[in-house]
PDB file of C-alpha atoms in Angstrom:
ATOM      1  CA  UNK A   1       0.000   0.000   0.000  1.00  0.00           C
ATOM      2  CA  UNK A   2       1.354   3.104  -1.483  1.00  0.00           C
ATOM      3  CA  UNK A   3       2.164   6.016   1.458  1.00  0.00           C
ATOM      4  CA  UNK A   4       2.025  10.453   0.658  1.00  0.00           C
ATOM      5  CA  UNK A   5       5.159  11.508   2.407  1.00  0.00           C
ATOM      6  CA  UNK A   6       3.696  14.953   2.826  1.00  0.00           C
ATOM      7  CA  UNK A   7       0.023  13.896   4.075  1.00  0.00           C
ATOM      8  CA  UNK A   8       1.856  11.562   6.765  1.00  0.00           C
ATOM      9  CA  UNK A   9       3.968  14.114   8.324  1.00  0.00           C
ATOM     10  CA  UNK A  10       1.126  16.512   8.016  1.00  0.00           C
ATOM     11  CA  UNK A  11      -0.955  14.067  10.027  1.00  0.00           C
ATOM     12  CA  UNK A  12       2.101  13.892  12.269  1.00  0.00           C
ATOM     13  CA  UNK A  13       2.550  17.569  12.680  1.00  0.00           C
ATOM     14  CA  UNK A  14      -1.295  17.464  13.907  1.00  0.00           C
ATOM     15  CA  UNK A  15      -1.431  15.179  16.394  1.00  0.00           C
ATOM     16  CA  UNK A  16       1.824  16.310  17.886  1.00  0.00           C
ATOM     17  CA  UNK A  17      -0.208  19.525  18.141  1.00  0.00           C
ATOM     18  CA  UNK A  18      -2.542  17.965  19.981  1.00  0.00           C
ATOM     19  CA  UNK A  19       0.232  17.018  22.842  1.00  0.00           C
ATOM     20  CA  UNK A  20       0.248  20.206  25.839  1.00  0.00           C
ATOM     21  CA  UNK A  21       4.333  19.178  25.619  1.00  0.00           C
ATOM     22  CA  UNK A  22       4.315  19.349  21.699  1.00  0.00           C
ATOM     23  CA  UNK A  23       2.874  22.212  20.817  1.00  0.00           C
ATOM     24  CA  UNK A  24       4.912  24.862  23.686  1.00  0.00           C
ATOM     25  CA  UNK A  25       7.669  23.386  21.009  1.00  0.00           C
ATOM     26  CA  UNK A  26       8.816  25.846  18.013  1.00  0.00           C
ATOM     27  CA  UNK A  27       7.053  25.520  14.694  1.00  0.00           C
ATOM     28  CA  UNK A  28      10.738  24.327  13.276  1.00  0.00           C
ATOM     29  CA  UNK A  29      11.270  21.761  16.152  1.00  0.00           C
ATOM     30  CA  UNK A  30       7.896  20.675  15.397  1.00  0.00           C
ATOM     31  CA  UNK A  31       8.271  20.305  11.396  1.00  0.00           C
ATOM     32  CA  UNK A  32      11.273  18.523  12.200  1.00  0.00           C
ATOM     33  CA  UNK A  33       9.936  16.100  14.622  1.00  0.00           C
ATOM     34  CA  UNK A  34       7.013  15.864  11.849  1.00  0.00           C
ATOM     35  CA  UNK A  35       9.356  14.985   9.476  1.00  0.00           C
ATOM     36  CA  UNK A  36      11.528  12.234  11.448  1.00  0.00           C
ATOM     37  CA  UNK A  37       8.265  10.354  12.662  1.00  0.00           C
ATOM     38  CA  UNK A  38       7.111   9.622   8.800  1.00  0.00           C
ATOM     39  CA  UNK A  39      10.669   8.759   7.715  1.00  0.00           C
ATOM     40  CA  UNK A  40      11.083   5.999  10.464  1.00  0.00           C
ATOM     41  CA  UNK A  41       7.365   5.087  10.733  1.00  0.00           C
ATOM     42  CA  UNK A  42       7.433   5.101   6.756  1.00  0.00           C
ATOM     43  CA  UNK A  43      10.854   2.878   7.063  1.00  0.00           C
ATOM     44  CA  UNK A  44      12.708   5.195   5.320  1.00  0.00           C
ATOM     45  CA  UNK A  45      15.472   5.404   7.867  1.00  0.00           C
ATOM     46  CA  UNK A  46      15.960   3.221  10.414  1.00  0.00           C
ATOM     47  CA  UNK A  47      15.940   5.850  13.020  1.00  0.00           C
ATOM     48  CA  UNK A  48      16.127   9.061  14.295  1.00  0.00           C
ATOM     49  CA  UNK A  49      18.235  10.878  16.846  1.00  0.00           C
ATOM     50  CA  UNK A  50      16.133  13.424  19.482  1.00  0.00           C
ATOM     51  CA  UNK A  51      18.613  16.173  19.856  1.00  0.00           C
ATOM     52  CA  UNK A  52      16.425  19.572  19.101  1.00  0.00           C
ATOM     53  CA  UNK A  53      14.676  19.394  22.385  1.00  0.00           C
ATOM     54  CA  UNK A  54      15.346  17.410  25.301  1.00  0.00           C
ATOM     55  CA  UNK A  55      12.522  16.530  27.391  1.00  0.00           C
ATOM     56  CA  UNK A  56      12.300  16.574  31.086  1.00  0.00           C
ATOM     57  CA  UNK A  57      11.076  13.107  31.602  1.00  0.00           C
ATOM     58  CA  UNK A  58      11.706  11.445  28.164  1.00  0.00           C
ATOM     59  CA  UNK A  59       9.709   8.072  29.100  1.00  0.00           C
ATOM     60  CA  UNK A  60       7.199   9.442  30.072  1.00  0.00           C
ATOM     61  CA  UNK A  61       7.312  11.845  27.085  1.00  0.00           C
ATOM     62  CA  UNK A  62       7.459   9.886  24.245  1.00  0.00           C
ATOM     63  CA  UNK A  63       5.226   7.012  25.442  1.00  0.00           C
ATOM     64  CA  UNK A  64       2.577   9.788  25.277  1.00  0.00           C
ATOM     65  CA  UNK A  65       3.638  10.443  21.711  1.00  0.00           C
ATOM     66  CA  UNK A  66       3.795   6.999  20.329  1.00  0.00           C
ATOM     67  CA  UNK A  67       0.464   6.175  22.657  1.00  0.00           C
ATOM     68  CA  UNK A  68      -1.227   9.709  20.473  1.00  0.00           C
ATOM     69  CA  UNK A  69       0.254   8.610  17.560  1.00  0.00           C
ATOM     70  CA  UNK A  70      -1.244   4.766  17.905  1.00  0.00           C
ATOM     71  CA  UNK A  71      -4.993   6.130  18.756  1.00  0.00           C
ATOM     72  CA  UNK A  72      -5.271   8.788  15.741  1.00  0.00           C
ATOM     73  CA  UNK A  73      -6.861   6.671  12.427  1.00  0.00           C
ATOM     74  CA  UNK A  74      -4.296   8.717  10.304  1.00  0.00           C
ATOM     75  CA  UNK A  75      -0.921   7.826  11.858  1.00  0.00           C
ATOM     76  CA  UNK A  76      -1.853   4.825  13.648  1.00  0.00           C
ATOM     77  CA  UNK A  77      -0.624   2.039  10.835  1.00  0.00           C
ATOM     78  CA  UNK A  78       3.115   4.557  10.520  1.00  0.00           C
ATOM     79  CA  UNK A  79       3.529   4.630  14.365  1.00  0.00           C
ATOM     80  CA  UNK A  80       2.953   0.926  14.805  1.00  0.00           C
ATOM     81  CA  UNK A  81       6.268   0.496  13.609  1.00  0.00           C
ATOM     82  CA  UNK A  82       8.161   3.177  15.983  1.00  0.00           C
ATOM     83  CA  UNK A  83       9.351   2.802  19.143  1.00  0.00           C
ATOM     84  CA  UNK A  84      11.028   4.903  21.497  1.00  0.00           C
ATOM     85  CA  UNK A  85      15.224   4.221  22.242  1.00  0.00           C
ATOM     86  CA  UNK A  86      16.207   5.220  25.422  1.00  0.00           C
ATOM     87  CA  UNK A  87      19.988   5.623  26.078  1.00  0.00           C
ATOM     88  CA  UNK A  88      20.572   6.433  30.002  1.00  0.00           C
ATOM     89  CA  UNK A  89      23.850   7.410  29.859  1.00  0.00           C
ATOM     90  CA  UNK A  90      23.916   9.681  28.114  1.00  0.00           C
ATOM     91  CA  UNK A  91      20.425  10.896  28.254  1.00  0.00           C
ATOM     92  CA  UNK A  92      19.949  10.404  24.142  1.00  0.00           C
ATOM     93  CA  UNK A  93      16.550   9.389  22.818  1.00  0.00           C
ATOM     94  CA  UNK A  94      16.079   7.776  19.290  1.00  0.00           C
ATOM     95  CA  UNK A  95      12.858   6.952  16.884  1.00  0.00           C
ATOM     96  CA  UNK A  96      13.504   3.847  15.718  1.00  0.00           C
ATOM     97  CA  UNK A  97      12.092   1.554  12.958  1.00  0.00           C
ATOM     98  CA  UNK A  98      12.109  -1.902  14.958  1.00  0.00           C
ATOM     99  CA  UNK A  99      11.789  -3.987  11.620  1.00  0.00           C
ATOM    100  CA  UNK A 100      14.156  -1.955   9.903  1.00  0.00           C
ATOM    101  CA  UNK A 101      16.896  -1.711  13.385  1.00  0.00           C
ATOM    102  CA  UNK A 102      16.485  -5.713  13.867  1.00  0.00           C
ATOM    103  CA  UNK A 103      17.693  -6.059  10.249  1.00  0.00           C
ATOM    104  CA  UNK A 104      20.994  -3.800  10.364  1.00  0.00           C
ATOM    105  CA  UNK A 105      21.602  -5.543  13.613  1.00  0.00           C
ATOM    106  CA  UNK A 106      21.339  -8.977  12.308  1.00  0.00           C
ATOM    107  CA  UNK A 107      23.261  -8.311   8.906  1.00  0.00           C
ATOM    108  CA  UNK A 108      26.192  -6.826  10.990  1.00  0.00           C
ATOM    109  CA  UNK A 109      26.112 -10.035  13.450  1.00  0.00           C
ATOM    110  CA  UNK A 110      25.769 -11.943  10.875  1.00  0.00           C
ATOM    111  CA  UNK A 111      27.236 -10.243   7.482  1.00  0.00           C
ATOM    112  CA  UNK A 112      26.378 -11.475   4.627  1.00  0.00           C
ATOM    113  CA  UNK A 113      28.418 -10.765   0.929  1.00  0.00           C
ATOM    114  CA  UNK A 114      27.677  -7.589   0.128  1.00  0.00           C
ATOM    115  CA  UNK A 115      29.542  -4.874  -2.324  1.00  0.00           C
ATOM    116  CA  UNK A 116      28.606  -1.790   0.146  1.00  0.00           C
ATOM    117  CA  UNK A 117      28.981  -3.013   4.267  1.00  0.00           C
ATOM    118  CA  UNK A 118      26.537  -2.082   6.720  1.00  0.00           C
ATOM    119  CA  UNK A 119      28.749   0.096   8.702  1.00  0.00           C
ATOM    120  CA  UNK A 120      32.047   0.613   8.399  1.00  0.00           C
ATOM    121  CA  UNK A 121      34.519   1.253  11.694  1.00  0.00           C
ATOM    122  CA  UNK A 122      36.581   3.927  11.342  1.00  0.00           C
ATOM    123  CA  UNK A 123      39.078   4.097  15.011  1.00  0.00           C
ATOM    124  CA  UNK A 124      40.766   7.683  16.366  1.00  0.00           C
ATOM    125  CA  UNK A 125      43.786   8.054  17.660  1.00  0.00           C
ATOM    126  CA  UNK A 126      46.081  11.152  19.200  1.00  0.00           C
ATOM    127  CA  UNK A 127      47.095  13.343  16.463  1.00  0.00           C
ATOM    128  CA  UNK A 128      44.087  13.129  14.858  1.00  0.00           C
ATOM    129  CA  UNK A 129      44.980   9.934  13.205  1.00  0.00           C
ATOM    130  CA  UNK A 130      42.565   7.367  12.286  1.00  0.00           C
ATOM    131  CA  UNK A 131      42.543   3.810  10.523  1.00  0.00           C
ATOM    132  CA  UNK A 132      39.904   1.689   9.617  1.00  0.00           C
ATOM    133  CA  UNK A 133      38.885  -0.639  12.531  1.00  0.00           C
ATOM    134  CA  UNK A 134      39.292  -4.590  11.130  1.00  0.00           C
ATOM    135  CA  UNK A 135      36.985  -6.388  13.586  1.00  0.00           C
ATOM    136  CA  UNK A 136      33.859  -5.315  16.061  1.00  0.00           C
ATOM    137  CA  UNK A 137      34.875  -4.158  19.277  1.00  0.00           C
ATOM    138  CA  UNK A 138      33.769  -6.912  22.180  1.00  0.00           C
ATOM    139  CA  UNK A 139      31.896  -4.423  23.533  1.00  0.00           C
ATOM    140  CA  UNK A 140      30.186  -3.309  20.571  1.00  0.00           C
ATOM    141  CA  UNK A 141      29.088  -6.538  19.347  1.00  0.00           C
ATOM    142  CA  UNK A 142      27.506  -7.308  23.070  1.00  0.00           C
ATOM    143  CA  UNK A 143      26.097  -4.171  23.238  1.00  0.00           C
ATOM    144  CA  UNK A 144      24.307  -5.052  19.509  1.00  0.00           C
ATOM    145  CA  UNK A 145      23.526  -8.730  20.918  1.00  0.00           C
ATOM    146  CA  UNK A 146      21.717  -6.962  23.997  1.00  0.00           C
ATOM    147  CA  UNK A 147      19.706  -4.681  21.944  1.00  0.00           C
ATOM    148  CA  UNK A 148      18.508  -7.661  19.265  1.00  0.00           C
ATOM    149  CA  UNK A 149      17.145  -9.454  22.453  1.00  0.00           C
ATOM    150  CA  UNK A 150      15.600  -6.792  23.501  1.00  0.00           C
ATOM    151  CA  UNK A 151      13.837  -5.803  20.262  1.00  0.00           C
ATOM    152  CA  UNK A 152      12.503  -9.409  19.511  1.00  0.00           C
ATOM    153  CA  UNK A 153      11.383  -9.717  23.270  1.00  0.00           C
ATOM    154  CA  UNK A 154       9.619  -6.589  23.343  1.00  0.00           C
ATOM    155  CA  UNK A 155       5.582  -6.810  23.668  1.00  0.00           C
ATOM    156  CA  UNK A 156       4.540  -3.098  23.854  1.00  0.00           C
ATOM    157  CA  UNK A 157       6.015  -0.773  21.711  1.00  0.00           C
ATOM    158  CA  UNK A 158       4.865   2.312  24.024  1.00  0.00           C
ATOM    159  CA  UNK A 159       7.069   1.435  26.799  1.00  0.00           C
ATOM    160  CA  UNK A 160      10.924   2.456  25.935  1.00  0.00           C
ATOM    161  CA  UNK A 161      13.559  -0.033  24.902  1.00  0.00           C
ATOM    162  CA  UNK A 162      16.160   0.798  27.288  1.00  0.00           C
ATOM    163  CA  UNK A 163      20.218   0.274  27.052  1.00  0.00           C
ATOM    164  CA  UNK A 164      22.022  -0.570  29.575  1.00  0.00           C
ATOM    165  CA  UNK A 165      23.234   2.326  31.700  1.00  0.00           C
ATOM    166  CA  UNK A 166      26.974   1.409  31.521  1.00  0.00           C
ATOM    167  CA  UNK A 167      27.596   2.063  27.777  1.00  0.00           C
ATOM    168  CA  UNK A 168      30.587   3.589  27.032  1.00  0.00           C
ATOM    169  CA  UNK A 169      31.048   6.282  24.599  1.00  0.00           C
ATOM    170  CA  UNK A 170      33.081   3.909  22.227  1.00  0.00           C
ATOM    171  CA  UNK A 171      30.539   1.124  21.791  1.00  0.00           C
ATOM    172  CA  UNK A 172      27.280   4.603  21.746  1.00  0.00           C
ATOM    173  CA  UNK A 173      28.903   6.326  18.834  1.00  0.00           C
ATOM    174  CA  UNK A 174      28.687   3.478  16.303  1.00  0.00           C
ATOM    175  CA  UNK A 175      25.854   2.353  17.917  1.00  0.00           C
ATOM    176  CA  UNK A 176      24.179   6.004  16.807  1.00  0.00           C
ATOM    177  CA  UNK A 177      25.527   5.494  13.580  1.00  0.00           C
ATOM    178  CA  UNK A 178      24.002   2.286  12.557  1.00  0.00           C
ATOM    179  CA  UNK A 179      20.529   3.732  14.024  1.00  0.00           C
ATOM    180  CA  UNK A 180      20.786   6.908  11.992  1.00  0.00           C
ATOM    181  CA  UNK A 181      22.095   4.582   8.678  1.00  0.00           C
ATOM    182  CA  UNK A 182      25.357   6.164   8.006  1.00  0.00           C
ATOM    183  CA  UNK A 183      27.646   3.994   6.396  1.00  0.00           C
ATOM    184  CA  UNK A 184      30.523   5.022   8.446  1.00  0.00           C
ATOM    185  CA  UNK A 185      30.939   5.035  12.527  1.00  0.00           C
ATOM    186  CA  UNK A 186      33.836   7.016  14.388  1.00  0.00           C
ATOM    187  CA  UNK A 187      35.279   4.856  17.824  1.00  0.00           C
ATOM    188  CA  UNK A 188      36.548   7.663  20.046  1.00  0.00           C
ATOM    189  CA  UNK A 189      39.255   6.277  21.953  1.00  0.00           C
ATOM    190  CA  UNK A 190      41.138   8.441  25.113  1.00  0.00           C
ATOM    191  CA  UNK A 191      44.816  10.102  25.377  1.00  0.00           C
ATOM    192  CA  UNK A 192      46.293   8.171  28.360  1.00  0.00           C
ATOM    193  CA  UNK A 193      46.230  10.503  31.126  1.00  0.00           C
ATOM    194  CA  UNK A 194      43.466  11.969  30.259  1.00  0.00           C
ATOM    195  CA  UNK A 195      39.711  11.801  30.072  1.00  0.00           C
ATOM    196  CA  UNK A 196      38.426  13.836  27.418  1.00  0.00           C
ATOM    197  CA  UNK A 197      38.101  11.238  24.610  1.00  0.00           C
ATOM    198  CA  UNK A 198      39.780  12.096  21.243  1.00  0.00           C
ATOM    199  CA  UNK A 199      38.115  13.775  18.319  1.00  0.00           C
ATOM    200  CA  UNK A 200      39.140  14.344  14.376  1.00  0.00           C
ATOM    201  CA  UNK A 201      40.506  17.869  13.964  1.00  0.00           C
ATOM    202  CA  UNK A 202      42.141  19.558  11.097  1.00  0.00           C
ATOM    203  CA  UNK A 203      41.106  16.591   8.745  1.00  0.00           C
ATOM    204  CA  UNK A 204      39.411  16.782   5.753  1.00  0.00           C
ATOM    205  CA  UNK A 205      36.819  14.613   5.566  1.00  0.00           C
ATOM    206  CA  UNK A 206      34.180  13.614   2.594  1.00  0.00           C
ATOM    207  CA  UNK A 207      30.734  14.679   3.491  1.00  0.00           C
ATOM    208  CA  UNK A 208      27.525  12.496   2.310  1.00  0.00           C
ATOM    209  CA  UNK A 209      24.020  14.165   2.879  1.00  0.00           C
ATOM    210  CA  UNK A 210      21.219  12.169   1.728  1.00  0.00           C
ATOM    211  CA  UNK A 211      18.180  14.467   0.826  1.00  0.00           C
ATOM    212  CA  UNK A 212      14.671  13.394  -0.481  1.00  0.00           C
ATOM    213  CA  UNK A 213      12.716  15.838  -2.093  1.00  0.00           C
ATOM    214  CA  UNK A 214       8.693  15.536  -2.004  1.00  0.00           C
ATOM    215  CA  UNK A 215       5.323  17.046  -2.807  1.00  0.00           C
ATOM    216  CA  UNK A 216       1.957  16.362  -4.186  1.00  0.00           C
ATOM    217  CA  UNK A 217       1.366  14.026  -7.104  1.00  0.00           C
ATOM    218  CA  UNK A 218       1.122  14.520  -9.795  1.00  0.00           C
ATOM    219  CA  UNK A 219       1.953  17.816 -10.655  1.00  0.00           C
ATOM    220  CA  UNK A 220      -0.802  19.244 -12.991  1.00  0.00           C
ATOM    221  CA  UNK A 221       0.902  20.789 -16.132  1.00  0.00           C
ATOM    222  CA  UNK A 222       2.274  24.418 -15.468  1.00  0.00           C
ATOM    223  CA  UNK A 223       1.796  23.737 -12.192  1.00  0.00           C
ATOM    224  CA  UNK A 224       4.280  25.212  -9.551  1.00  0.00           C
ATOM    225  CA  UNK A 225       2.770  22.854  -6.793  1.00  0.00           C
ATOM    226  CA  UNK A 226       5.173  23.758  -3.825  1.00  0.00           C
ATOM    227  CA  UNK A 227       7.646  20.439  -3.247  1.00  0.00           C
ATOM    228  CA  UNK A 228       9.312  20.032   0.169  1.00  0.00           C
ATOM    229  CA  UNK A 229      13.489  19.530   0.175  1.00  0.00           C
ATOM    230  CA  UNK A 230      14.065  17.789   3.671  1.00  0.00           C
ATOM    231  CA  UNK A 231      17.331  16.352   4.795  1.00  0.00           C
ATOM    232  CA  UNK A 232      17.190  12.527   5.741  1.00  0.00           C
ATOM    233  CA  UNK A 233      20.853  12.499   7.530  1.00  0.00           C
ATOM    234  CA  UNK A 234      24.324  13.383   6.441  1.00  0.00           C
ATOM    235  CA  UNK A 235      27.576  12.041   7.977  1.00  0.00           C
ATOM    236  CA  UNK A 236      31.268  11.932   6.962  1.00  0.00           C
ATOM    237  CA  UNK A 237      34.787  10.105   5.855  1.00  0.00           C
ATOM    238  CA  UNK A 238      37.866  10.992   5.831  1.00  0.00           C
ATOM    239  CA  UNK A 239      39.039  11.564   2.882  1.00  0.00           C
ATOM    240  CA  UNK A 240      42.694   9.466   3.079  1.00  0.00           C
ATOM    241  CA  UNK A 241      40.997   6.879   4.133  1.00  0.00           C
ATOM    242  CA  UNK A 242      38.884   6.985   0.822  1.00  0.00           C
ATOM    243  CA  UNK A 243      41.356   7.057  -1.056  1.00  0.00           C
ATOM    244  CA  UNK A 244      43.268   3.371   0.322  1.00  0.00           C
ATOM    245  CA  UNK A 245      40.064   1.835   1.112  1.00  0.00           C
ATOM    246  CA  UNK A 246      38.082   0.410  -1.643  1.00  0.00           C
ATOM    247  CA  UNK A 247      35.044  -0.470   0.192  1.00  0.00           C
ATOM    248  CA  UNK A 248      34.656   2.684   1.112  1.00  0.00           C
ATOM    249  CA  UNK A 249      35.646   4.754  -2.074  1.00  0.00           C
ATOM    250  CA  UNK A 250      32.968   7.780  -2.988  1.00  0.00           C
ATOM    251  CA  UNK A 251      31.473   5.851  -5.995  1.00  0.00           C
ATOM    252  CA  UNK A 252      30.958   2.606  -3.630  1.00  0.00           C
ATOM    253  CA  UNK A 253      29.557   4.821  -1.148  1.00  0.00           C
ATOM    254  CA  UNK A 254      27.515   7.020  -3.154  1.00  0.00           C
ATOM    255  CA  UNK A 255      26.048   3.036  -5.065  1.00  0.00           C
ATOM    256  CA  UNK A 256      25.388   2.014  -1.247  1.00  0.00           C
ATOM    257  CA  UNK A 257      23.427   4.868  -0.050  1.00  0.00           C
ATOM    258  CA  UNK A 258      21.342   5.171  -3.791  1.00  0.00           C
ATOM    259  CA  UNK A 259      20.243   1.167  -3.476  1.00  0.00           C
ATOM    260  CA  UNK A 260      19.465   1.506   0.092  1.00  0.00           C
ATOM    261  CA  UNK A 261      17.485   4.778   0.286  1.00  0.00           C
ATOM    262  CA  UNK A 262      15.798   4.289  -3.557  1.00  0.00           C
ATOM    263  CA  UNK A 263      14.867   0.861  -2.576  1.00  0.00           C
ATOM    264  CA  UNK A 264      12.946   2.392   0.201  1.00  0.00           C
ATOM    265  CA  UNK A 265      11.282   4.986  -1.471  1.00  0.00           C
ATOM    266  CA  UNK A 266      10.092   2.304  -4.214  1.00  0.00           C
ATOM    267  CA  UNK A 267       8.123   0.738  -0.898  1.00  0.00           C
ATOM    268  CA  UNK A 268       6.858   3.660   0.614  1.00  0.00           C
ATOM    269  CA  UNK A 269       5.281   4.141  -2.917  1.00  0.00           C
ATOM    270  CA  UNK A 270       5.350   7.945  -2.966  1.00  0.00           C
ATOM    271  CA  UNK A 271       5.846   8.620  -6.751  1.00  0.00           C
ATOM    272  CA  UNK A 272       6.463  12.574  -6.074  1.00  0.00           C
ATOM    273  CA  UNK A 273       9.681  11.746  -3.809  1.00  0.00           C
ATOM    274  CA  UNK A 274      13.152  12.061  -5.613  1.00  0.00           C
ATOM    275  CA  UNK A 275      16.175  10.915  -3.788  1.00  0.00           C
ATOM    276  CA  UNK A 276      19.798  12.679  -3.778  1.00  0.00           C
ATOM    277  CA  UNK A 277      22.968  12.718  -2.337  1.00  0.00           C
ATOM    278  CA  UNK A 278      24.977  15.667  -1.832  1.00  0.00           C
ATOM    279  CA  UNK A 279      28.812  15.198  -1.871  1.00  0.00           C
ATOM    280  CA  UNK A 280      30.946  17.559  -0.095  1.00  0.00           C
ATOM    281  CA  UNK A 281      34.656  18.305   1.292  1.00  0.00           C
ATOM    282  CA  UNK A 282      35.164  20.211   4.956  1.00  0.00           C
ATOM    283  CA  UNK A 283      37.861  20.325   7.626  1.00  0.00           C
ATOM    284  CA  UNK A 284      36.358  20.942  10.702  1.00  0.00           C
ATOM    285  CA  UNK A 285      38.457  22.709  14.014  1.00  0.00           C
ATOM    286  CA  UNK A 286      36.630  19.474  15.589  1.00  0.00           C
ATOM    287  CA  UNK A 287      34.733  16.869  14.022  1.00  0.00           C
ATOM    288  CA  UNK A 288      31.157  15.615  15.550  1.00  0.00           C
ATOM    289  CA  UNK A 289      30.720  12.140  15.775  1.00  0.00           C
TER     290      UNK A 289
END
């Protein structure tokens, strides 16, 4: 069954309206949120990251949302797919596809022979060196084991799927990445002596923004029906690594992304949304993961 991108996060936009906590929110944080609840509920991406507000009580919070979302006719069959992440140590809440997060998990556990990886590990060091990590951290791949469990365990998909609340900050940052479907993951690692853990700066790195463009369809002749431009998620490579790694050269990249995110589209079934990815080069004074 064929799905409007724009009617579904209007419908979003609406009910989240109809939330007291919601609608004190600013109309961007709002179209935003709007916006990230059809992608993931739509499975176009497996998940979002809550970072332009940060609730007071996030449980409580979003089991509201996902509970409004469930009883309104419009969104109900979207938000049946969307649960609510909950990382406690860092206070981070995601949107997450659950079909959609089960399968990255379970192709990285179990990788099958593919021409573009699931996620590729890309280890800092002082300096602001970096090399591409060969083999899943320990950590990592329990952390990914815990989470799989969790996920085909869970019977209500308003209550929050919660991490364990010793996670370190190397096994969260890839973690993030495969929810948010970049292709590559930074590991932060420490400077002995020190706490702060280690960052890229001064490096140029390869940029990748995916962007899907939508509107109403179709477009009557001479029409200048008003299309939406919304950014899906952009993240980054480092650009020496690029060039000595074939897996993750711009062109194999750039294939990746286009099969995964076009192959999505085709199933959401919105014949107005185009897909695109926007290449740039930046050296940041600090690099976010």
């Amino acid at each position: 069954m064929s799905a409007s991108l724009s009617s579904s996060i209007s419908s979003a936009g609406r009910v989240l309206r109809s939330i007291a906590y919601f609608k004190r929110l600013s109309y961007q944080t709002r179209a935003r949120l709007s916006a990230d609840i059809a992608f993931v509920g739509l499975a176009l991406r497996t998940g979002c990251l809550i970072d332009t507000f940060i609730p007071e009580k996030p449980r409580e919070c979003f089991h509201a949302l996902l509970s409004a979302l469930r009883g309104d006719p419009s969104t109900r069959s979207m938000a049946s797919n969307i649960s609510h992440l909950y990382e406690p140590a860092s206070e981070q809440s995601f949107l997450v596809n659950i079909s959609l997060l089960r399968r990255r998990i379970e192709k990285l556990l179990a990788p099958e022979v593919e021409k573009t990886p699931v996620l590729v590990l890309v280890k800092l060091f002082p300096g602001s060196q970096c090399e591409l990590q060969q083999h899943f951290p320990p950590g990592l791949t329990d952390l990914l084991c815990v989470l799989l469990q969790m996920i085909e365990t869970e019977s209500n998909r308003t209550d929050p799927i919660l991490l364990p609340d010793d996670v370190w900050m190397d096994d969260a940052v890839p973690l993030t990445a495969l929810i948010l479907d970049y292709l590559v993951a930074y590991i932060p690692t420490s400077d002995p002596g020190k706490i702060a853990p280690i960052f890229l700066c001064g490096v140029p790195v390869r940029t990748y923004e995916c962007v899907v463009t939508f509107g109403a369809h179709p477009i009557p002749s001479g029409s200048s029906a008003k299309r939406e431009r919304t950014s899906v998620m952009k993240f980054s490579c480092p650009q020496s690594l690029e060039e000595e790694e074939a897996m993750i050269s711009p062109q194999v990249v750039v294939d990746g992304l286009s099969s995964l995110f076009e192959g999505r589209l085709t199933q959401i079934g919105d014949e107005s949304a185009k897909f695109e990815i926007v290449c740039g080069g930046v050296t940041f004074d600090r690099l976010a993961l």
